[in-house]
CSV table of N, CA and C in Angstrom, one decimal:
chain,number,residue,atom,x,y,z
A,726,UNK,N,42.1,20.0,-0.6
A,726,UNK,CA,42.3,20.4,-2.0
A,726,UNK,C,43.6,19.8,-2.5
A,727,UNK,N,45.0,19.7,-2.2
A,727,UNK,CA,45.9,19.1,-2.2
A,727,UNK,C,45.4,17.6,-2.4
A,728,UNK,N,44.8,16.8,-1.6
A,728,UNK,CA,44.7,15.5,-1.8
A,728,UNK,C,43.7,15.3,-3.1
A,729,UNK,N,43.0,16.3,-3.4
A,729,UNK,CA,42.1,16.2,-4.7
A,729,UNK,C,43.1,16.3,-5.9
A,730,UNK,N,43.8,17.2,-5.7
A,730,UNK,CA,45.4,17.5,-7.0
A,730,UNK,C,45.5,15.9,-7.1
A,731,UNK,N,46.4,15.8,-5.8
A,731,UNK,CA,47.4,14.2,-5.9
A,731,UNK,C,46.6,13.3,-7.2
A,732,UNK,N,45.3,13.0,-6.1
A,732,UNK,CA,44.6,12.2,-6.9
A,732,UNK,C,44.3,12.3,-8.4
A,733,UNK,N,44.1,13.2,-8.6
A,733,UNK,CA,43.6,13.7,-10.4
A,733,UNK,C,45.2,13.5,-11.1
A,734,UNK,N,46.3,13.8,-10.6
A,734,UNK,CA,47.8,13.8,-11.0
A,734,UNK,C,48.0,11.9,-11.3
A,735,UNK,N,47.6,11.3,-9.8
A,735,UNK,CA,47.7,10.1,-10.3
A,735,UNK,C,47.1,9.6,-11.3
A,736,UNK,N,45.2,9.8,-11.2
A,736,UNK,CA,44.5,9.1,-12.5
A,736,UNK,C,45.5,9.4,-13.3
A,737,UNK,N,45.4,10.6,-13.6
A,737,UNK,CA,45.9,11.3,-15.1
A,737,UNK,C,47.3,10.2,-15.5
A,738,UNK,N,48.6,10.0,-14.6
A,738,UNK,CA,49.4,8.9,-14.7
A,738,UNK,C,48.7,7.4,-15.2
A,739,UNK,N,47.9,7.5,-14.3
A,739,UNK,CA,47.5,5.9,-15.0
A,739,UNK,C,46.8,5.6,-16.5
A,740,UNK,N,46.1,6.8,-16.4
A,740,UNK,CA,45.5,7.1,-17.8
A,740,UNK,C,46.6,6.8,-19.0
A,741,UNK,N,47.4,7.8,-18.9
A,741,UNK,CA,48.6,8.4,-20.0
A,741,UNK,C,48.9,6.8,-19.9
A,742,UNK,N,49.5,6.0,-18.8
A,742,UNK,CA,50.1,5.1,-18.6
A,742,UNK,C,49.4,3.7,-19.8
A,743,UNK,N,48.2,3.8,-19.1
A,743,UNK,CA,47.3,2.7,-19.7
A,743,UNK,C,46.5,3.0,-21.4
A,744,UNK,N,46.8,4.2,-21.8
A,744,UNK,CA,46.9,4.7,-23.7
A,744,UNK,C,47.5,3.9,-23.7
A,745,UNK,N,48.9,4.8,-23.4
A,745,UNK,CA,50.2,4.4,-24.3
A,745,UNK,C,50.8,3.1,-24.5
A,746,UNK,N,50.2,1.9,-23.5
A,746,UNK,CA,50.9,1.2,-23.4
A,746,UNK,C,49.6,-0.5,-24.2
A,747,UNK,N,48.2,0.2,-24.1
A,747,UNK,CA,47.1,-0.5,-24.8
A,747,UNK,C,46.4,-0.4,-26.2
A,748,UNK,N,47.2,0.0,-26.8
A,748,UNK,CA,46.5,0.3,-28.3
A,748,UNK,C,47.1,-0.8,-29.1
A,749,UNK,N,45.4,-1.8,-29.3
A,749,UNK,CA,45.8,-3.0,-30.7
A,749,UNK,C,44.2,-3.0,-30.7
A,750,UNK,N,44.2,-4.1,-32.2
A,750,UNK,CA,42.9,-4.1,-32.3
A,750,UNK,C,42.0,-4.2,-31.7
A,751,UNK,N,41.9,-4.9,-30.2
A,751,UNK,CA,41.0,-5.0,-29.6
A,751,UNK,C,40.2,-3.9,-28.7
A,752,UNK,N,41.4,-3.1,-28.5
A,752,UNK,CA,41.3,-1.8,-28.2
A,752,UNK,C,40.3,-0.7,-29.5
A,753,UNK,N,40.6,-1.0,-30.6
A,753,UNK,CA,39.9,-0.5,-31.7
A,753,UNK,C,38.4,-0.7,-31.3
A,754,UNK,N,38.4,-2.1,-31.2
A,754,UNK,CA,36.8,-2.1,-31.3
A,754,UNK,C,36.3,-1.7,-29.9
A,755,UNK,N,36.7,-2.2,-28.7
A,755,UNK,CA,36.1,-1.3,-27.7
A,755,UNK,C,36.2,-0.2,-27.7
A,756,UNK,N,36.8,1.0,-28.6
A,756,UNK,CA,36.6,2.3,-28.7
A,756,UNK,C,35.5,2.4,-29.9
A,757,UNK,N,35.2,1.9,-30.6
A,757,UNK,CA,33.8,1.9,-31.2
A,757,UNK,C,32.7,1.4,-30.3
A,758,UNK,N,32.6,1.0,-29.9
A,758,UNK,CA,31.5,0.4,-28.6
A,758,UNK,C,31.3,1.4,-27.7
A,759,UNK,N,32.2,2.1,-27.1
A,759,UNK,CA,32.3,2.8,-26.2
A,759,UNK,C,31.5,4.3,-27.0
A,760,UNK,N,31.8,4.3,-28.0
A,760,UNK,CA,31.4,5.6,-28.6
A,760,UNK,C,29.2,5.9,-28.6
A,761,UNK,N,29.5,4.2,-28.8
A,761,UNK,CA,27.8,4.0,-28.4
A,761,UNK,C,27.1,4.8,-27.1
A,762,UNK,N,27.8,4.5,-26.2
A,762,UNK,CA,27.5,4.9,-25.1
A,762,UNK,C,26.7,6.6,-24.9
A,763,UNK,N,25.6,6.2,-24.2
A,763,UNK,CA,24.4,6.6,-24.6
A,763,UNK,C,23.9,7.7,-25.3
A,764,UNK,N,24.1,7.0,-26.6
A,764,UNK,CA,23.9,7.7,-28.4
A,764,UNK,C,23.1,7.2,-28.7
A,765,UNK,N,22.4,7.5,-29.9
A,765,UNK,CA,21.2,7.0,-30.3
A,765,UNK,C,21.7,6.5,-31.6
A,766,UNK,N,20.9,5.6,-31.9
A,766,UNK,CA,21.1,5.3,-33.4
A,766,UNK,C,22.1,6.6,-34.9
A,767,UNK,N,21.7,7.7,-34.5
A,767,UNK,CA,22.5,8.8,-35.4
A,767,UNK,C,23.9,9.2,-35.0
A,768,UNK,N,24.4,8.2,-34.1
A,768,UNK,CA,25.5,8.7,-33.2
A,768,UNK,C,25.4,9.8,-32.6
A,769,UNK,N,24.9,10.4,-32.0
A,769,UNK,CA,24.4,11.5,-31.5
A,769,UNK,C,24.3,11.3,-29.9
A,770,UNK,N,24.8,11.7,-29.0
A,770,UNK,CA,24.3,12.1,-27.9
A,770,UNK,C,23.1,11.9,-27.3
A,771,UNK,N,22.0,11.5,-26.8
A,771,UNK,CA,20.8,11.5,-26.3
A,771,UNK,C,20.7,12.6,-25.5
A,772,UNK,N,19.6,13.0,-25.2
A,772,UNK,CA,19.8,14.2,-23.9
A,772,UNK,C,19.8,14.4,-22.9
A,773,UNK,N,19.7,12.5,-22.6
A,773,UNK,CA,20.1,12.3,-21.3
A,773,UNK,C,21.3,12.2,-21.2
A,774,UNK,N,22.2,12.1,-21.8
A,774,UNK,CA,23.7,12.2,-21.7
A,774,UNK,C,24.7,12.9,-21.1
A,775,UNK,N,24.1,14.1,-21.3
A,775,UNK,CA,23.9,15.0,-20.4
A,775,UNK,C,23.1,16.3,-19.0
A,776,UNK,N,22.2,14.9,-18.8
A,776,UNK,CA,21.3,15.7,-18.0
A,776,UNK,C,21.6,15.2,-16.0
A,777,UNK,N,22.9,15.5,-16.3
A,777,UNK,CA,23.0,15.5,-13.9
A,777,UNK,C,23.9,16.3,-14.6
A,778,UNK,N,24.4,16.4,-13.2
A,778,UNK,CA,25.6,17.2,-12.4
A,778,UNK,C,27.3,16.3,-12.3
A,779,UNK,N,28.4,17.0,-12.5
A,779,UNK,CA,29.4,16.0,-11.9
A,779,UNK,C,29.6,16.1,-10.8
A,780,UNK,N,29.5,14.9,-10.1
A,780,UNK,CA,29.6,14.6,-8.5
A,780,UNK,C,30.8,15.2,-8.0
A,781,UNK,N,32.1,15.4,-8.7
A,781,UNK,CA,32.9,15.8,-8.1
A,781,UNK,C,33.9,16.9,-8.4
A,782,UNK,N,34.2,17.9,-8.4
A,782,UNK,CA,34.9,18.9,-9.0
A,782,UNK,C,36.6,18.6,-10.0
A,783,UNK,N,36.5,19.5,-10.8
A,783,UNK,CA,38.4,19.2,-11.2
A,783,UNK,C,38.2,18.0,-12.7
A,784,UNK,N,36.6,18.0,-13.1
A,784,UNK,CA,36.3,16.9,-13.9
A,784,UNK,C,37.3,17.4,-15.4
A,785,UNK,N,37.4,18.4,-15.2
A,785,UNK,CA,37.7,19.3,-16.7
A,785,UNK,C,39.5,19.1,-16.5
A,786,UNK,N,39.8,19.2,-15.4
A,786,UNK,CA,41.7,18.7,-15.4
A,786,UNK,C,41.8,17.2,-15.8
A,787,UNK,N,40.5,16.5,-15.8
A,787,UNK,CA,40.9,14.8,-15.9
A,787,UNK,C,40.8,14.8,-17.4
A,788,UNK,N,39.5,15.6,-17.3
A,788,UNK,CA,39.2,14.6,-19.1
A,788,UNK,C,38.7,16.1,-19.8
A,789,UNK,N,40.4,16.8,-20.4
A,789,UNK,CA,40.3,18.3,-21.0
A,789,UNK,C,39.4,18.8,-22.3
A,790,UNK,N,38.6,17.1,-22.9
A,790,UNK,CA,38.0,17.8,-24.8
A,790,UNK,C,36.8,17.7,-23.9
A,791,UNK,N,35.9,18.7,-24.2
A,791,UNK,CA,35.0,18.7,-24.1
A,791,UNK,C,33.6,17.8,-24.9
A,792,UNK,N,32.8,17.2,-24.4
A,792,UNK,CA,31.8,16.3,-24.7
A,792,UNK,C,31.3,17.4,-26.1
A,793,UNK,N,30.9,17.2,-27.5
A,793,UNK,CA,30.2,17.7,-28.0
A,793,UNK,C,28.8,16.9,-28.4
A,794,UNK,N,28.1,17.2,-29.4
A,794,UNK,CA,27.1,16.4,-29.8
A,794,UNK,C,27.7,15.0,-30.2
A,795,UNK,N,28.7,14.4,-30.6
A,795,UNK,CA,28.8,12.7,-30.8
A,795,UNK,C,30.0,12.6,-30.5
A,796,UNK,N,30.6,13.6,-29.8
A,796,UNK,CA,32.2,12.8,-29.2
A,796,UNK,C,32.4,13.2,-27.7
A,797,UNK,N,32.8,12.6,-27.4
A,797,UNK,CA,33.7,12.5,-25.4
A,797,UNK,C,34.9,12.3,-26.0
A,798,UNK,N,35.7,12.8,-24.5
A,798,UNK,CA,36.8,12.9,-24.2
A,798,UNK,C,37.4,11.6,-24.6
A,799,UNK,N,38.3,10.9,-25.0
A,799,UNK,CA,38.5,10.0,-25.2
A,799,UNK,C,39.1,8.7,-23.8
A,800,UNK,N,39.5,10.0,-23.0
A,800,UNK,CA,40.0,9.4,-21.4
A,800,UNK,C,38.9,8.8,-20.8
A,801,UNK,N,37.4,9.7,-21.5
A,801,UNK,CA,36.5,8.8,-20.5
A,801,UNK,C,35.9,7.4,-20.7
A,802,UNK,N,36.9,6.8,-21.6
A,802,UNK,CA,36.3,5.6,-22.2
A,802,UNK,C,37.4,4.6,-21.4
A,803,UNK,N,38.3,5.4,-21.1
A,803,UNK,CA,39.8,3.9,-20.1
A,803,UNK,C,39.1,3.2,-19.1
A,804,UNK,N,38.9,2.0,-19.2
A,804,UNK,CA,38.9,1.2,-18.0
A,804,UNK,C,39.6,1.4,-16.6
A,805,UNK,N,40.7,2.2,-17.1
A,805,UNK,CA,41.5,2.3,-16.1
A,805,UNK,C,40.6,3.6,-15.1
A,806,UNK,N,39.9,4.6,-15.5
A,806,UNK,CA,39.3,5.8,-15.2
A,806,UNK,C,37.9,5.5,-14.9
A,807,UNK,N,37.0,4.8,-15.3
A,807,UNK,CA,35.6,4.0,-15.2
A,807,UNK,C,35.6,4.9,-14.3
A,808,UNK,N,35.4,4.5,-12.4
A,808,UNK,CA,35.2,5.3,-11.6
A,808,UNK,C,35.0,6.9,-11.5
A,809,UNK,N,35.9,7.4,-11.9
A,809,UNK,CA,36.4,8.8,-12.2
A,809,UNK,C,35.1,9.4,-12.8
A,810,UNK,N,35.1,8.6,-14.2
A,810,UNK,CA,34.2,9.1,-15.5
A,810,UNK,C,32.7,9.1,-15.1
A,811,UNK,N,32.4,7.9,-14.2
A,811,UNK,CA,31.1,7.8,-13.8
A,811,UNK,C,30.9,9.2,-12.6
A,812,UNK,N,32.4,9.5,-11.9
A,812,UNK,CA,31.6,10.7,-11.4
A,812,UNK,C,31.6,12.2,-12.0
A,813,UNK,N,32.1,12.0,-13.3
A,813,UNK,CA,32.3,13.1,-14.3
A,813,UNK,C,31.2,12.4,-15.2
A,814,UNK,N,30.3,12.1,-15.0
A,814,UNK,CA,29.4,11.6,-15.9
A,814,UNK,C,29.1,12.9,-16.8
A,815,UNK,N,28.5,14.2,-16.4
A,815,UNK,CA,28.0,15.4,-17.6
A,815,UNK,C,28.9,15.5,-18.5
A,816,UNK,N,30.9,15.6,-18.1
A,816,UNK,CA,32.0,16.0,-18.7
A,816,UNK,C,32.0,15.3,-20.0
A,817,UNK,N,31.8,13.4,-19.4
A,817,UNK,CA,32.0,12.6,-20.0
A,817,UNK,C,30.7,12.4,-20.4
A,818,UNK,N,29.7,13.0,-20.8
A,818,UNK,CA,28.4,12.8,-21.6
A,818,UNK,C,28.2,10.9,-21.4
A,819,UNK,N,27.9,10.9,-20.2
A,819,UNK,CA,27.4,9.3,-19.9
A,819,UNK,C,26.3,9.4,-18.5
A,820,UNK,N,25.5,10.4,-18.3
A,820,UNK,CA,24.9,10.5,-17.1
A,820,UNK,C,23.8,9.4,-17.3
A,821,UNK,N,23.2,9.0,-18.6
A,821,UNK,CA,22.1,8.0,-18.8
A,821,UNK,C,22.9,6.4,-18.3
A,822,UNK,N,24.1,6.8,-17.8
A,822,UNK,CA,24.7,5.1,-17.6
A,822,UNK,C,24.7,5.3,-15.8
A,823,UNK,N,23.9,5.7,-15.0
A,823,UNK,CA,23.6,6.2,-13.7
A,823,UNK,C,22.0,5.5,-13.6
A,824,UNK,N,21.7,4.8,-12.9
A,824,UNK,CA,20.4,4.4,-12.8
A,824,UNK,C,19.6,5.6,-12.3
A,825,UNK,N,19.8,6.6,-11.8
A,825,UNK,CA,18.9,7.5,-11.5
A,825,UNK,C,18.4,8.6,-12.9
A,826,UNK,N,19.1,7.9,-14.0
A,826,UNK,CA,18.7,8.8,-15.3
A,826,UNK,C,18.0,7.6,-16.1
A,827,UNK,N,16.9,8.1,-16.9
A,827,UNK,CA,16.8,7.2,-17.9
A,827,UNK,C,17.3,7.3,-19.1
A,828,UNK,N,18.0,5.8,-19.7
A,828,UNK,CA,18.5,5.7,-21.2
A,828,UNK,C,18.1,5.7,-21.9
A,829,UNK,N,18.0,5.5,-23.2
A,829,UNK,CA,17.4,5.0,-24.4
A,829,UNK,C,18.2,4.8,-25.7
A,830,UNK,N,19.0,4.2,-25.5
A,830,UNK,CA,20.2,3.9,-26.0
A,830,UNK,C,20.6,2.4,-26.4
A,831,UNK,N,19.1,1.6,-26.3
A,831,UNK,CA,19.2,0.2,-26.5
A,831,UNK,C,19.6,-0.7,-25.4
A,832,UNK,N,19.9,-0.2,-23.9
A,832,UNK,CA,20.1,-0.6,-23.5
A,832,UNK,C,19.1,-1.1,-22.1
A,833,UNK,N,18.9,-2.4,-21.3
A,833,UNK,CA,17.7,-2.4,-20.9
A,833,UNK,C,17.9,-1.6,-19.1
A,834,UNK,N,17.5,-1.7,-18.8
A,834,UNK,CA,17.8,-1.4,-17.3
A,834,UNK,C,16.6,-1.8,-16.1
């Protein structure tokens, strides 16, 4: 349990670390891009978005806003976190980006 803390304490460091220290345009636009992620044309959520499980507990200490119908957490969009997010896939409403889900989100697989 302890080494599950550490670890979530680190991300969360690298996270904060890699915001604060990455925000310019280019960053702009991959946060629009990222917002695509597996939404449908109406910006909306698909329903596969959220249709698994998170693989690993403590998803809700990483990435605290909860997924609504067209927004995620914004942590689950860091490069720096990818890993993490992919196993907080339901938190981070991206389970259709898991080959065992299907997408429909324009993207091919």
């Amino acid at each position: 349990m302890f080494e599950k803390q550490l670890l979530l304490s680190i991300l969360l460091a690298t996270a904060f670390v890699s915001s604060s220290l990455g925000e310019d345009a280019a960053d702009g636009a991959a946060a629009t891009d990222a917002k695509k992620r597996c939404a449908g044309d109406d910006g909306n959520f698909l329903p596969t978005a959220t249709s698994c499980s998170d693989s690993i507990e403590g998803c809700d200490a990483v990435f605290k806003t909860a997924a609504t119908a067209n927004t995620r957490d914004p942590m689950c969009d860091l490069e720096a976190l990818a890993d993490v997010a992919m196993k907080c896939a339901k938190t981070c409403a991206i389970c259709c980006e898991n080959p065992a889900f299907s997408c429909k989100d324009g993207r091919d697989s």
